[in-house]
Coordinates of C-alpha atoms in Angstrom, one line a residue:
X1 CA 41.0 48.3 1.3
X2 CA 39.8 48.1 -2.5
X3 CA 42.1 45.7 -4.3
X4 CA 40.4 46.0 -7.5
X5 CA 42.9 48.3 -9.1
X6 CA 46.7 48.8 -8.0
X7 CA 49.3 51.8 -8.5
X8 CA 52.2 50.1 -10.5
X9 CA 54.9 50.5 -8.7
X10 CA 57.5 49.7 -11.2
X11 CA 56.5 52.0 -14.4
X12 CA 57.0 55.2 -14.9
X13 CA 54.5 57.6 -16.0
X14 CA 53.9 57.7 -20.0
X15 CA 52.4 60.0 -22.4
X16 CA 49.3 59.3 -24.9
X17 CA 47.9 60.0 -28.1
X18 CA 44.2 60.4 -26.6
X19 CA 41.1 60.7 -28.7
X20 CA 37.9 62.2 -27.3
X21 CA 34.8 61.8 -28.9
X22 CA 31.8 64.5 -28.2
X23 CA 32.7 67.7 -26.1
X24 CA 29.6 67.4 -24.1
X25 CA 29.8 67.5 -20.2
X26 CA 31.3 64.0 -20.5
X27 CA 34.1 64.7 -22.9
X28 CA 35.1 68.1 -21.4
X29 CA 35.7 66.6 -18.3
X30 CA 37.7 64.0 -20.2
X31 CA 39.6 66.2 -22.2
X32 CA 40.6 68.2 -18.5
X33 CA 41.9 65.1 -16.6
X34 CA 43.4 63.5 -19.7
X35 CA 45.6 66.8 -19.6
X36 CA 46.5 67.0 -16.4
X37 CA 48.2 63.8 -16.5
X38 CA 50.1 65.1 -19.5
X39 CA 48.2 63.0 -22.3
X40 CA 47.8 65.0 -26.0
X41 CA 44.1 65.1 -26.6
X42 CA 42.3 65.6 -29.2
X43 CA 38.6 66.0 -29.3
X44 CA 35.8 65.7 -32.2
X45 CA 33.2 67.3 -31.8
X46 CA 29.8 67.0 -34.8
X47 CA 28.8 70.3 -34.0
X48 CA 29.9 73.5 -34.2
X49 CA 29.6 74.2 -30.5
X50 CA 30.4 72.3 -27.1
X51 CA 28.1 71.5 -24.9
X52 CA 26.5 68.4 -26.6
X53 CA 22.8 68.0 -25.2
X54 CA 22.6 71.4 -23.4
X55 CA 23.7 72.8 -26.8
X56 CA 20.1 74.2 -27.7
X57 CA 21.1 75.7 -31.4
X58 CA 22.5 72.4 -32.9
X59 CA 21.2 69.5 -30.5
X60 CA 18.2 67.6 -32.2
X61 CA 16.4 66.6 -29.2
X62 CA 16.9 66.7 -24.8
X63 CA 16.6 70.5 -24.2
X64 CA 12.8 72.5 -24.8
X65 CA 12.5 76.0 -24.4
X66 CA 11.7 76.1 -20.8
X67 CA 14.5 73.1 -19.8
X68 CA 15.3 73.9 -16.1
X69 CA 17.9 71.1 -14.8
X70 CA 16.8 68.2 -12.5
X71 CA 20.3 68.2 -10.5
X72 CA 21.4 71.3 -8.6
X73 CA 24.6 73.2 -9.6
X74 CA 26.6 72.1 -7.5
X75 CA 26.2 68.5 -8.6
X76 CA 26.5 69.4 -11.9
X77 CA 29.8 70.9 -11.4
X78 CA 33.0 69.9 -11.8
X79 CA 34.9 69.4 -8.4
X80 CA 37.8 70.9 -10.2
X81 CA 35.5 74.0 -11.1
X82 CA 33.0 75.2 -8.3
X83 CA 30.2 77.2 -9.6
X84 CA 30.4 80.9 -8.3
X85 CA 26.7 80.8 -7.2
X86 CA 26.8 81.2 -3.4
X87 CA 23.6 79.2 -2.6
X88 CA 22.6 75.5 -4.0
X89 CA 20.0 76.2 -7.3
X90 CA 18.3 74.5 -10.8
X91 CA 20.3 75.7 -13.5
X92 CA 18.5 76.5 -16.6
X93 CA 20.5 75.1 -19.3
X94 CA 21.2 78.6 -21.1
X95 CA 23.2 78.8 -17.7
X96 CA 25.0 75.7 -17.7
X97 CA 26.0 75.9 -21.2
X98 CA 27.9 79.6 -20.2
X99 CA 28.7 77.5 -17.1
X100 CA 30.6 74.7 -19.5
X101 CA 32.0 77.5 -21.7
X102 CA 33.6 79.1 -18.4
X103 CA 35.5 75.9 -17.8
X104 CA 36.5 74.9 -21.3
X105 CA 37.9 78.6 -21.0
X106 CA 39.4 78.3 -17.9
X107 CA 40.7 75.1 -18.4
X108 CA 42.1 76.2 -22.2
X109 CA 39.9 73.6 -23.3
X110 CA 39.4 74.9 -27.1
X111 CA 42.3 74.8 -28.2
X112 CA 41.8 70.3 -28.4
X113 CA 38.8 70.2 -29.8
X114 CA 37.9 70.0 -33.6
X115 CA 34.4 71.1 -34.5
X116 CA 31.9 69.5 -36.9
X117 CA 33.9 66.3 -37.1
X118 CA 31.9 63.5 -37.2
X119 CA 33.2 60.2 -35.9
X120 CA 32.3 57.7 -38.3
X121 CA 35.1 54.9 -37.3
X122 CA 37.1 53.8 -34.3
X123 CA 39.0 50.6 -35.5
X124 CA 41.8 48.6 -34.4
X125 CA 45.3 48.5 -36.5
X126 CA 47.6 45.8 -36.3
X127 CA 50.2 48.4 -34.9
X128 CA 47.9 48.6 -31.6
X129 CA 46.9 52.1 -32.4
X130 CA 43.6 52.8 -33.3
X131 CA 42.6 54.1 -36.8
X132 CA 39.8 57.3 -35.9
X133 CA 38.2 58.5 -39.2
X134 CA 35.8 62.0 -39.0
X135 CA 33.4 63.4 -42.1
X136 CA 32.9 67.3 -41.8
X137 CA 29.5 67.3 -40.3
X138 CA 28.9 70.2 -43.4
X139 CA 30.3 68.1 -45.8
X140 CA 30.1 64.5 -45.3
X141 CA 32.3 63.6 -48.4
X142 CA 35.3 65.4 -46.7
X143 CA 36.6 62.4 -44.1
X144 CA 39.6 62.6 -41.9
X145 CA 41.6 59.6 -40.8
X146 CA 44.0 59.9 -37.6
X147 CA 45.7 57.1 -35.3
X148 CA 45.8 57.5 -31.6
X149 CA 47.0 54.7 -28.2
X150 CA 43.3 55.9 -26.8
X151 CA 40.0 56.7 -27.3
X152 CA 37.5 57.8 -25.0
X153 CA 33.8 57.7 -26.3
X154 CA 31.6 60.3 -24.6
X155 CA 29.0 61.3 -27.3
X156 CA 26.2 60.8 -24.8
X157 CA 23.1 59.3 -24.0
X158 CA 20.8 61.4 -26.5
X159 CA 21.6 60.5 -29.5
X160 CA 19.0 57.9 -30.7
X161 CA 15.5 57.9 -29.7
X162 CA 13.6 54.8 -28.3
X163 CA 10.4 54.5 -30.5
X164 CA 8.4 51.7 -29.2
X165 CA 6.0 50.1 -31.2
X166 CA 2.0 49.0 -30.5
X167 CA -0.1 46.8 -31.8
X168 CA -2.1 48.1 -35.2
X169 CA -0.3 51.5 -34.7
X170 CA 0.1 51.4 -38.5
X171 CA -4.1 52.1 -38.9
X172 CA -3.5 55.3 -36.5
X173 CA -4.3 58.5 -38.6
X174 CA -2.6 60.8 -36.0
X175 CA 0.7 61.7 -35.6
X176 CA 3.3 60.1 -33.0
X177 CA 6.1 62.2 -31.9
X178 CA 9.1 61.4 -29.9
X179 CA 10.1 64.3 -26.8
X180 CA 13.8 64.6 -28.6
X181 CA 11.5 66.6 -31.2
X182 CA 9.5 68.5 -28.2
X183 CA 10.6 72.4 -28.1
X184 CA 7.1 74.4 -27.4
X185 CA 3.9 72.9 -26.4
X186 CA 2.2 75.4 -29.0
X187 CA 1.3 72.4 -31.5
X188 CA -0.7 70.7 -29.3
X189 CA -3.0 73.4 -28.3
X190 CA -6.6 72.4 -28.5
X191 CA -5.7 68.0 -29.4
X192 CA -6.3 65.2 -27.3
X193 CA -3.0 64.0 -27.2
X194 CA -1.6 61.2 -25.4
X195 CA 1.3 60.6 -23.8
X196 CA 3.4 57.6 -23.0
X197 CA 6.0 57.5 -20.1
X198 CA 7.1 59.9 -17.1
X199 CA 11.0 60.1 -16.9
X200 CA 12.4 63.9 -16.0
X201 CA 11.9 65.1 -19.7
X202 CA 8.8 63.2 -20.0
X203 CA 7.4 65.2 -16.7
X204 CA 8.1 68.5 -18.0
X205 CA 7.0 67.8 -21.4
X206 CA 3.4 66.0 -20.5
X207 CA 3.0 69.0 -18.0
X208 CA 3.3 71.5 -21.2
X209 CA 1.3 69.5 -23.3
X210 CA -1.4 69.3 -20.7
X211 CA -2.0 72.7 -20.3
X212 CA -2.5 73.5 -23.7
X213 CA -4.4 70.2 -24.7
X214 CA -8.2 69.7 -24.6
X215 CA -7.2 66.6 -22.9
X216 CA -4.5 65.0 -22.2
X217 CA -3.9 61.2 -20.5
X218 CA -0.6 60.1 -19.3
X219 CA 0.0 56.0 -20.0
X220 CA 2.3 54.3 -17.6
X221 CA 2.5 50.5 -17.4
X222 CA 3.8 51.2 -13.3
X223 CA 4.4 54.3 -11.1
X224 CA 7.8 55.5 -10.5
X225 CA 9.3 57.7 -7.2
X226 CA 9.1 61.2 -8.1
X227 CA 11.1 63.6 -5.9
X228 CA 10.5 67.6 -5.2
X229 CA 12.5 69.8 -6.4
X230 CA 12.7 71.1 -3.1
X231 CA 11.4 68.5 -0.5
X232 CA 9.3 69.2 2.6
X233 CA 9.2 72.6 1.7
X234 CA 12.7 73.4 2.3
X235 CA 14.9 75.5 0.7
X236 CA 17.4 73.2 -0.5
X237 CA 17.5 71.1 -3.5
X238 CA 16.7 67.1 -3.1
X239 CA 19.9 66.1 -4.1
X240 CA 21.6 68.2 -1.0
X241 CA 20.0 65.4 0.7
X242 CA 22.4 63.2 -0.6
X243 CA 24.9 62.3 2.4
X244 CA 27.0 59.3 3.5
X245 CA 25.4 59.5 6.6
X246 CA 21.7 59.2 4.2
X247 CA 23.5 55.9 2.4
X248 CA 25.1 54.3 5.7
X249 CA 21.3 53.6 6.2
X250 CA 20.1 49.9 4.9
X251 CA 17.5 50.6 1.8
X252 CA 14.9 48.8 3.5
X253 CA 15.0 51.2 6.5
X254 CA 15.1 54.4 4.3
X255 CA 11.8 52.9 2.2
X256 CA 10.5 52.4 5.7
X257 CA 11.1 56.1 6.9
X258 CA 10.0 57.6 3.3
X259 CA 7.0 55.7 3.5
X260 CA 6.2 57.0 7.0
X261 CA 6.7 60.7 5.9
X262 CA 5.1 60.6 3.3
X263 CA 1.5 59.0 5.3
X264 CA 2.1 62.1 7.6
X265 CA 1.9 64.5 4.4
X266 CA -0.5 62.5 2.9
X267 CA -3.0 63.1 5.7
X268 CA -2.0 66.6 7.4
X269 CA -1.4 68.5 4.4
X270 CA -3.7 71.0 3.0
X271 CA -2.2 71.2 -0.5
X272 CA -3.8 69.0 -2.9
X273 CA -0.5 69.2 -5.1
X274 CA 1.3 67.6 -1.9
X275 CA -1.5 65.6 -1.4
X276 CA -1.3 64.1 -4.6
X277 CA 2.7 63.4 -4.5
X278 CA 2.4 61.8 -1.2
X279 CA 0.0 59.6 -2.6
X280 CA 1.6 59.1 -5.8
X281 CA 4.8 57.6 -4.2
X282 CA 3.1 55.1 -1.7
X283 CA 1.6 53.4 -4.6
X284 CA 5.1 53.1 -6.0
X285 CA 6.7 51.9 -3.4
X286 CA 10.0 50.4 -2.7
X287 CA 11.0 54.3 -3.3
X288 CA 14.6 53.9 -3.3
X289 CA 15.0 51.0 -5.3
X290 CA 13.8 53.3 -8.4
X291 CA 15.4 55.8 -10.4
X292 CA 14.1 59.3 -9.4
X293 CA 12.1 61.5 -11.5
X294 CA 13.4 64.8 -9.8
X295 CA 10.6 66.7 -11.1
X296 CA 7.3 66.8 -9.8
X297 CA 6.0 69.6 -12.1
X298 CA 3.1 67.3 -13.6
X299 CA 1.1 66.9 -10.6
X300 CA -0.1 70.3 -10.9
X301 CA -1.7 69.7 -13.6
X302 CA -3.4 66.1 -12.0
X303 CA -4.9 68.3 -9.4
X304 CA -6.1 70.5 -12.0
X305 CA -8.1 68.1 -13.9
X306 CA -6.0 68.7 -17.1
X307 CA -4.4 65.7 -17.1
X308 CA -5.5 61.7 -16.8
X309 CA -3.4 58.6 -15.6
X310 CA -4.1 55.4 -16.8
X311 CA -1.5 52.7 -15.6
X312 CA -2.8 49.3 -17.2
X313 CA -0.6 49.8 -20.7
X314 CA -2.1 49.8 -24.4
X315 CA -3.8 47.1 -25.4
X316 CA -4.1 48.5 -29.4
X317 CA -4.3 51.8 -31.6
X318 CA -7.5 52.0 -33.6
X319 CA -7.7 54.7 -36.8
X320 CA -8.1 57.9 -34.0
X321 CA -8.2 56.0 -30.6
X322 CA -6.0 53.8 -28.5
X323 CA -7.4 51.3 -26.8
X324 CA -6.3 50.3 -22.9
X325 CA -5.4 46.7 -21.5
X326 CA -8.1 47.5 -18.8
X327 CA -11.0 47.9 -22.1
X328 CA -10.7 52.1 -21.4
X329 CA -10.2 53.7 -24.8
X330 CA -9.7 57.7 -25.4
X331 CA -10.3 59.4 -28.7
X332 CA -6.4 60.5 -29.9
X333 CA -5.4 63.6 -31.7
X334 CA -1.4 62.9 -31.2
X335 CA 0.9 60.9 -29.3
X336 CA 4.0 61.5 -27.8
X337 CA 6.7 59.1 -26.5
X338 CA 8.6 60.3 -23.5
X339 CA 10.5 56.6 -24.0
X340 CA 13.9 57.9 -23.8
X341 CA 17.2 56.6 -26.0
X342 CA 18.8 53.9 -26.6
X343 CA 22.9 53.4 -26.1
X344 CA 24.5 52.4 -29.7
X345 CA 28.1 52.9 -31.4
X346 CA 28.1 51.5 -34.7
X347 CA 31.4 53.8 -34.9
X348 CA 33.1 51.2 -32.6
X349 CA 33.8 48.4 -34.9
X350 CA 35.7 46.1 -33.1
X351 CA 33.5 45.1 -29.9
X352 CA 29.5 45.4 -29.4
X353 CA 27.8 47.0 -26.7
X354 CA 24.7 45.6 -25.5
X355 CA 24.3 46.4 -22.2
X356 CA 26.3 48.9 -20.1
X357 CA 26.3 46.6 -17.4
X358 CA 28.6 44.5 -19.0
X359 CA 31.0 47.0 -19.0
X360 CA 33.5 48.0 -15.7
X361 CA 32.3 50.6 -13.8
X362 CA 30.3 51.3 -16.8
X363 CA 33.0 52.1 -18.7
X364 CA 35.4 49.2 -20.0
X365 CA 34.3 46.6 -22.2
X366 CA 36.5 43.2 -21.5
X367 CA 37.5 42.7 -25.5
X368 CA 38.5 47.1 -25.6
X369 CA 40.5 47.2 -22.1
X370 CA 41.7 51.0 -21.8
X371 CA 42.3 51.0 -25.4
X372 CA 38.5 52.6 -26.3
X373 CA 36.5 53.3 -23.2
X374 CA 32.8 54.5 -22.7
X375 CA 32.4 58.0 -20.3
X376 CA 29.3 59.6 -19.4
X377 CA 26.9 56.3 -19.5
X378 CA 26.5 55.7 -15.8
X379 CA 23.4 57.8 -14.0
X380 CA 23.1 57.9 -10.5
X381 CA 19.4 57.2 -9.4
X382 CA 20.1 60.2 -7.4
X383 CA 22.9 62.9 -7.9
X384 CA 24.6 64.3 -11.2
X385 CA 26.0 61.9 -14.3
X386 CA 29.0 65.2 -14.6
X387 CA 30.4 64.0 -11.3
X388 CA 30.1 60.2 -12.4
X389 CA 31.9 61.3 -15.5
X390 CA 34.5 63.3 -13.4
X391 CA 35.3 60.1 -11.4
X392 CA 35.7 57.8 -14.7
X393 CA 38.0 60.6 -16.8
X394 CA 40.3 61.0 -13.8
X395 CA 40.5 56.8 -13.7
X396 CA 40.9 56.8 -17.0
X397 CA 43.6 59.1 -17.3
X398 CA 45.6 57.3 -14.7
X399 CA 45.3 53.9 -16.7
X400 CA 47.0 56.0 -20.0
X401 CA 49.5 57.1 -17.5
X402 CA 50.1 53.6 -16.5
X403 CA 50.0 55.0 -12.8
X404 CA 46.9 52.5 -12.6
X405 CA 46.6 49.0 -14.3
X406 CA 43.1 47.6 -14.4
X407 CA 42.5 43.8 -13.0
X408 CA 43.4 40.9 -14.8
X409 CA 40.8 39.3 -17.4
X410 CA 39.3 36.9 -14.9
X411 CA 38.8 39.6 -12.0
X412 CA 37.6 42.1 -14.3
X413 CA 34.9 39.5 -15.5
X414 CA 33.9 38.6 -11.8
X415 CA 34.0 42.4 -10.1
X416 CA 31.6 43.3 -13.3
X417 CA 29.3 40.8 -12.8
X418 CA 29.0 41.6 -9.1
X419 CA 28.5 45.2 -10.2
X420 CA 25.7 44.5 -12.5
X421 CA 23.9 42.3 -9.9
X422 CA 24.3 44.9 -7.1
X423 CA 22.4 47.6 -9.4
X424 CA 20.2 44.5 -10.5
X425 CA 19.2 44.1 -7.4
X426 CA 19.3 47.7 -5.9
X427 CA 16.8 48.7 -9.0
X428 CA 14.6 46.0 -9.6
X429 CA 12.0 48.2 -10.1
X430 CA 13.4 49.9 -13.3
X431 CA 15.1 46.2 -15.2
X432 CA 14.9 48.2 -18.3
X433 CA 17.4 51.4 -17.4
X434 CA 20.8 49.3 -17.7
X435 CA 23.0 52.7 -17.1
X436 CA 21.3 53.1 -13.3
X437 CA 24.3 52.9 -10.9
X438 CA 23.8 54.0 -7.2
X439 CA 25.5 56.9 -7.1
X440 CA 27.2 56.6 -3.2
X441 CA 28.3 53.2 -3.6
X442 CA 29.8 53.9 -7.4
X443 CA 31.5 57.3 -6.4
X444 CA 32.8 55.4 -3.0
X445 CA 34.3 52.4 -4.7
X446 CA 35.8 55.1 -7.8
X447 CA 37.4 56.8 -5.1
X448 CA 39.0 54.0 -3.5
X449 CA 40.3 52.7 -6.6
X450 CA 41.9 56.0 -7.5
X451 CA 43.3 57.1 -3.9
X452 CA 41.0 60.0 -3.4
X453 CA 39.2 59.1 -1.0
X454 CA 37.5 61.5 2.1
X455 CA 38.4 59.0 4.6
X456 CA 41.6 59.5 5.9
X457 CA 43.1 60.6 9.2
X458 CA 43.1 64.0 8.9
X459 CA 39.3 64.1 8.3
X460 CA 38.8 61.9 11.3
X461 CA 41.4 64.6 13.3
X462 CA 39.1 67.8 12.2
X463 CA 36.0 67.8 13.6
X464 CA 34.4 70.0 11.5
X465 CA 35.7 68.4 8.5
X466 CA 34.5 65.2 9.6
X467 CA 30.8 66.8 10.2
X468 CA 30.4 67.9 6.7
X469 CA 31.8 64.9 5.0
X470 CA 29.2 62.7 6.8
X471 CA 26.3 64.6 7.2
X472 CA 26.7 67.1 4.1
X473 CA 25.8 66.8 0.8
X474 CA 28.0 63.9 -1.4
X475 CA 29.5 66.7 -3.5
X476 CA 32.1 65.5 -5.8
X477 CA 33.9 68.0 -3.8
X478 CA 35.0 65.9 -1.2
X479 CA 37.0 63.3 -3.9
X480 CA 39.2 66.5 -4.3
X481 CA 40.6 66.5 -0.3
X482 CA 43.1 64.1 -1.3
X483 CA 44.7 61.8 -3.8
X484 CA 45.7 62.7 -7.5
X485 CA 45.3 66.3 -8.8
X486 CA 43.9 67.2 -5.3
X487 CA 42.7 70.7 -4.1
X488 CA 42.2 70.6 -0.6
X489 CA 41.9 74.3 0.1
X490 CA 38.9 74.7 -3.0
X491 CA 37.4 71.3 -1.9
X492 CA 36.9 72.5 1.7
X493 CA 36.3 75.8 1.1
X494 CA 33.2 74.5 -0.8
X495 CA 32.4 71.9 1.5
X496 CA 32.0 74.4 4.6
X497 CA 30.2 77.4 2.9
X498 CA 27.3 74.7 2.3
X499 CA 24.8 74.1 4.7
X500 CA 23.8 70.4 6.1
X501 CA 20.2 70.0 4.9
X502 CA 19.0 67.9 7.4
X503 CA 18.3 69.4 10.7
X504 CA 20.2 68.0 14.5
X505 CA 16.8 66.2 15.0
X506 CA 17.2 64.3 11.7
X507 CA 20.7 63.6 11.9
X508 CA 20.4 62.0 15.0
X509 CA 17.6 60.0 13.8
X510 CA 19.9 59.0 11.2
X511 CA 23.0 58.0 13.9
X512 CA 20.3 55.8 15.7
X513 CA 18.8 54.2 12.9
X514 CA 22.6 53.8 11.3
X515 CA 23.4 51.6 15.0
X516 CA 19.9 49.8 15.2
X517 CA 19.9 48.6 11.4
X518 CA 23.3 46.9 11.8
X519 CA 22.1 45.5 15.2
X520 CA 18.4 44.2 13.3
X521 CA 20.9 43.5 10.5
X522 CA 23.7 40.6 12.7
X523 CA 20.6 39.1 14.1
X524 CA 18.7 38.8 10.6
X525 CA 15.8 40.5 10.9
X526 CA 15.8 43.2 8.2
X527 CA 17.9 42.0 4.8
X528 CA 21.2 43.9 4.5
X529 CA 21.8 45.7 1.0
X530 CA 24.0 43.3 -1.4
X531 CA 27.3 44.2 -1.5
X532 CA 29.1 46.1 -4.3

């Protein structure tokens, strides 16, 4: 049983003066749970829509033209709000922003959200409350000051660009972009253009590039796992993959058995695209102890000559060339950075944060408490960051209630640390991505701490139930069965209409390697996963 967080027995519920900062898929969520446990909300929102990166008009950079989602709908769903598609899918993000505008309708959303507000402060009275002061994104000089108990800070990942710098780049007479500026490839056409990084944007946007481009080389310093869209050829989306039954499997063992399939298509396959993927992810390695690029679009254009890989990291820029470590130089038109962000909130003025990590659950910072909290700044290595952001709203919303209390100082300090050296140690291949959590073990331990969840009796007394929960996709779906705000009818009736991905050969495999690992794992000879 997960002490980490207790119901307070002895307090009744009360009711908050919330704030919300950003209605993206984060703060909508937040906004939703805060309500349902009775809490008056209010949300700011700098734009004059919802939907914060998806929202194409006003968003400066995330979302190109031709942005098809990495995480299938039904991960980036709400478990409170199925999507009405009947089969798993990629979203383009003109359909997830009508999907978002469905449930902020549905959900009478609107009606607690202030647009083009701009939160410029979040500071600490002497009263306890909190002072929140907003400029009218339209006219700055107009400000706003309002006082609130809480204030939940879900303005999102993409808000300030991570421009690395290179040695001499000042003597470079070429332009440098960053991919938040990327929304048509047409600029490139006909430059030898260079581009730095492979996350999921950065795959979609050096693929573009690369088919325009007279050349185009791709500088990484190592290789990370890239996933299918749909793996093995299969009709389901990788993260329907996702199961506890996937997870109750040591990480060593599932590196082993990725490795192996991925020899086999390596060496049978016919498809140089396949070919090339297979390839591609045994020289990474270690698959599961990356983050996954869920979106193998790029190799297309690798079999296709069009584009170039070099992995040894720039040495230099020269006037209209870059230079290599490995003494290769190209001749360079343009550059573009598919570096990512970085996480900032010079609004917050009365804590720092560095590193997410040193936040609880990557969301509490020990000098804030519940009084300003962080929401939507944990990403799963695999599954959606709107389920992860489902998990800490309805936490968070318990702790306003006072139905929750968080651990005391010392705990907090020591539960966090063990935290940050789990994901350490699960993603020692990506040190430098500080919001990576893995997304079984976070949504488990969430679950526990809030009472919702799957594994109770009455899952272990329905067969069927039990199937699906085990060997079924880790929906967010199934922390709706039980516990606060529950839906069990929705939650099964979403559960069961979804088929298992992996086939009664594979799920056996998966029962016998569960058994053997923990046999190879008493006797020490394969290393257990660290414990969360």
């Amino acid at each position: 049983m997960n002490t980490q967080t207790e119901t307070n027995p002895t307090s009744t519920k009360t009711v908050k003066k919330v704030c919300v900062i950003g209605a993206g898929p984060s703060g909508l969520i937040a906004i939703k749970e805060l309500l349902d446990e009775g809490h008056e909300v209010t949300c700011f929102e700098k734009h004059a829509r919802l939907g914060g990166v998806f929202n194409y008009k006003d968003f400066e950079g995330g979302i190109c033209d031709s942005t098809l989602l990495t995480v299938s709908n039904y991960f980036m769903a709400y478990s409170c709000f199925p999507p009405t598609d009947e089969k798993r899918k990629y979203w383009t993000f003109q359909e997830y922003i009508a999907y978002l505008c469905g449930f902020a309708e549905h959900f009478n959303l609107e009606n607690h959200i202030s647009f083009n507000r701009k939160t410029v402060s979040v500071k600490r009275q002497h009263d306890g409350l909190y002072e929140v002061i907003v400029e009218d994104s339209q006219d700055p000089e107009k400000t706003e000051t309002h006082y609130f108990n809480h204030v939940a800070v879900c303005s999102g990942t993409h808000q300030i660009p991570r421009m690395i710098h290179f040695k001499d780049q000042e003597s470079f007479k070429g332009q440098i972009y960053h991919s938040a500026d990327f929304k048509t490839p047409e600029e490139f056409k006909g430059k030898r253009v260079l581009c730095i990084g492979i996350g999921e944007s950065g795959a979609d946007v050096t693929h573009q590039i690369s088919q325009v481009a007279d050349e185009c080389i791709l500088s990484i310093r190592q290789y990370q796992t890239v996933v299918e869209r749909y793996p093995f050829g299969r009709k389901f989306p990788n993260d329907a993959f996702t199961s506890y039954a996937l997870y109750s499997i040591p990480t060593v063992v599932q590196n082993w058995l990725a490795d192996m399939q991925l020899a086999v298509m390596e060496k049978v396959s016919k498809d140089k695209k396949v070919v090339e993927y297979a390839r591609w992810n045994r020289i990474t390695g270690n698959l599961f102890n990356h983050f996954f690029t869920k979106n193998e679009v790029f190799f297309k254009s690798i079999v296709e000559g069009k584009l170039k890989v070099n992995t040894s990291g720039i040495d230099h820029f020269e006037e209209d060339c870059v230079v290599f470590n490995d003494g290769s130089q190209i001749m360079v038109d343009a550059v573009m950075l598919n570096t990512g962000y970085v996480d900032q909130f010079p609004f917050v003025k009365d804590a720092q944060v560095n590193n997410i990590r040193s936040l609880y659950k990557h969301m509490i910072h020990p000098e804030l408490g519940t009084d300003v909290v962080f929401i939507g700044f944990a990403r799963p290595g695999v599954g959606g960051v709107p389920a992860c952001s489902e998990m800490q709203s309805r936490y968070f919303a318990l702790l306003c209630s006072n139905t929750l209390q968080l651990p005391g100082e010392f705990e907090l300090e020591a539960i966090t640390l063990k935290h940050a050296a789990f994901e350490e140690s699960i993603y020692f291949k990506n040190p430098r991505i500080k919001s990576l959590v893995h997304y079984s073990t976070y949504m488990h331990d969430f679950a526990q701490l809030i009472g919702c969840s799957p594994w109770r009796l009455p899952t272990f007394l329905d067969p069927r139930l039990l199937y699906k929960v085990w060997f079924g996709s880790q929906l967010p779906n199934v922390y709706r069965l039980y516990g606060p705000h529950q839906d069990t009818e929705q939650a099964k009736k979403v559960i069961y209409k979804l088929p298992i991905a992996i086939n009664p050969f594979e799920q056996l495999i998966y029962l016998l390697l569960t058994g053997l690992s923990a046999v190879l794992t008493r006797v020490g000879v394969i290393k257990s996963d660290p414990s969360y």
